[in-house]
């Protein structure tokens, strides 16, 4: 395998339509770009907006070819939802890190009894990824005063696993959130960082 | 200046920089954002057309008038626009014309997986395939230049993975263009048979010149690596192959039709194993084989679905171009419980949901169209029986009704067609005309949610607003339907279950065609009002599950109610997620126990 390939960092961000996965991956991509790196990012639009599975691949390094992360090569798996973390585990490289929001988003197909939500999802996750970082970001966001801060808390956590300067993170987060919520988001970002 | 742009955003930027002044499209995933972005640039006129054929014809007009034009659509959109497209290939252009057409390998949000590269070969026009955002931007300019130089429309073929991936793009300055005037050249633009016969040989001559260009252009480049493996590829496949086997030799085709014969021969003669890595059909492979060059492709790479680095790796391994992996398991094992199905659903508060709930009671045959409402095929509603293409619902329903009538079968179920407002204006109007004219008896439902919902809420001739945000004339659906000759037109509020059911019943019993128009806007258009959020009173809820039959994502099963009898059915009380509920009241209407009400009340 080429050495170039090894220098590429792969972050897979997953969740459910409407959770803010796309915005989070936009922010991460921009942070990498402001650091002077090549970046590619890919996601699926369309039906995913309607409560479906959403995944966004972010890759950065000196030179990036494929916008998709090859299976088994994600350095970090960031999941906005518990069961979604399990679905995408196959992308994580051995020894890769998982940051998981333990919040559950139960699809109607479960409510109507046609499927069941994975039992003991947290345990399964821990059994497969030894040092998975699990946090109920919704609870934390509500503590901070706004459920919409889930996104920023999770990004704060992820930032600890990537070697991108703190100042670039804060600059991009500040630019991408509504002005009125800038301070609150920076607080949420710090909160996230303190968790890892 | 560098920016992180999606392929679609880059196409828009490229059009702006190349002096495109007129653009038209009908929204369709994965192409939608091209026009949405182009509309924001100063000096550009960008519009939503009611369908792709119209959009294409608007672009032709602009080109005839000496103004560079871009027309965008998804792959199936070109089926609709195929008529003007095939003949425009004969007439050629005045100012540059580029068709940005986005295929959807893997069918993330499409009804088929067609490979539109064949359309370029069909019409004998040049085809460009970018493999990332930078190329997407640059190739718009090249496609327009080629269009003008060779007097032909050009196709810029994108795929979902290029359209919706972001990459770094170097921005340029917009080109100062001096638009020419309208070109009056009747032998060129008036395609009566006598003049078309003059144009067809010119099309053949043109393709010869384009072949030379394909051999010369830097868009088709050889990247020499090891001589043991040579890979010919285009579009996103290049990126995957480059990722997996960077040491190989590459012939990267940016202009992939017509193929560069001399370059291919030169490349083939210097590598030991020649492979084509291409998504979907063996478009390049068969043309290269036809040159008498031994090449392999679909023997190792699938003809279905979207590629990924692992699929390409697997194929290269099978072709013995790559050595087997050193480690047998190179990734984390996916646990067996990981496959929670999460099919797309109608949003909480979606007005379609309650309408289909009411429609299900009529036990009819329901021919559907393409839009958010097509999701009603999934449990728990399971309301529709077909979905073919935009505008097909009404005409297929008409066919079903006529067939039943002729066959004199015992079929007594009423025949419904359901179609959205945007889709009705796209191509449902002519179908409804057919029903009226040919004395059909179809019950047509126009699910008017005041927007093009499925693609994220774009305007159309029924919304009273243009793409560039100006207020405009608005189609009056009732009057339009009446003018087609339909006498029975009813407008209902789909949130009102009882009245909706009553209206459906009345229209079914009428012995003539009728149109029911629902009038609730898409919830995504409405501002969220937290005071409307509903809750379940746990004291009153008996866990009958009636509200769950709506399939609303906001209603979830909660606390277990212990069974009275031993071994009896376990019931669970309903709960409403306050962060999802939009307060449509439909579950409240269904609850016999009166357990659901507005949270504030």
Coordinates of N, CA and C in Angstrom, one line a residue, chain B residues 448 450 460-465 472-477:
Chain B
X448 N -51.7 18.4 -2.9 CA -51.1 19.7 -3.1 C -50.5 20.2 -1.8
X450 N -48.1 22.4 -1.8 CA -47.5 23.8 -2.2 C -46.0 23.8 -2.4
X460 N -42.6 25.9 -7.8 CA -43.1 25.5 -9.2 C -44.2 26.4 -9.6
X461 N -44.8 26.2 -10.8 CA -45.8 27.2 -11.2 C -47.0 27.3 -10.3
X462 N -47.2 26.4 -9.4 CA -48.3 26.5 -8.5 C -48.1 27.2 -7.2
X463 N -46.8 27.6 -6.9 CA -46.5 28.2 -5.6 C -46.5 29.7 -5.5
X464 N -46.5 30.4 -6.7 CA -46.5 31.8 -6.7 C -45.2 32.5 -6.4
X465 N -44.1 31.7 -6.5 CA -42.8 32.2 -6.3 C -41.8 31.6 -7.3
X472 N -44.8 35.7 -8.2 CA -45.2 35.5 -9.6 C -46.6 35.0 -9.8
X473 N -47.1 34.9 -11.0 CA -48.4 34.4 -11.2 C -48.5 32.9 -10.7
X474 N -49.7 32.5 -10.3 CA -49.8 31.2 -9.6 C -50.9 30.4 -10.4
X475 N -50.6 29.2 -10.7 CA -51.6 28.3 -11.3 C -52.7 28.1 -10.3
X476 N -54.0 28.2 -10.7 CA -55.1 27.9 -9.9 C -55.5 26.5 -10.3
X477 N -55.1 25.5 -9.4 CA -55.3 24.1 -9.7 C -56.8 23.8 -10.0

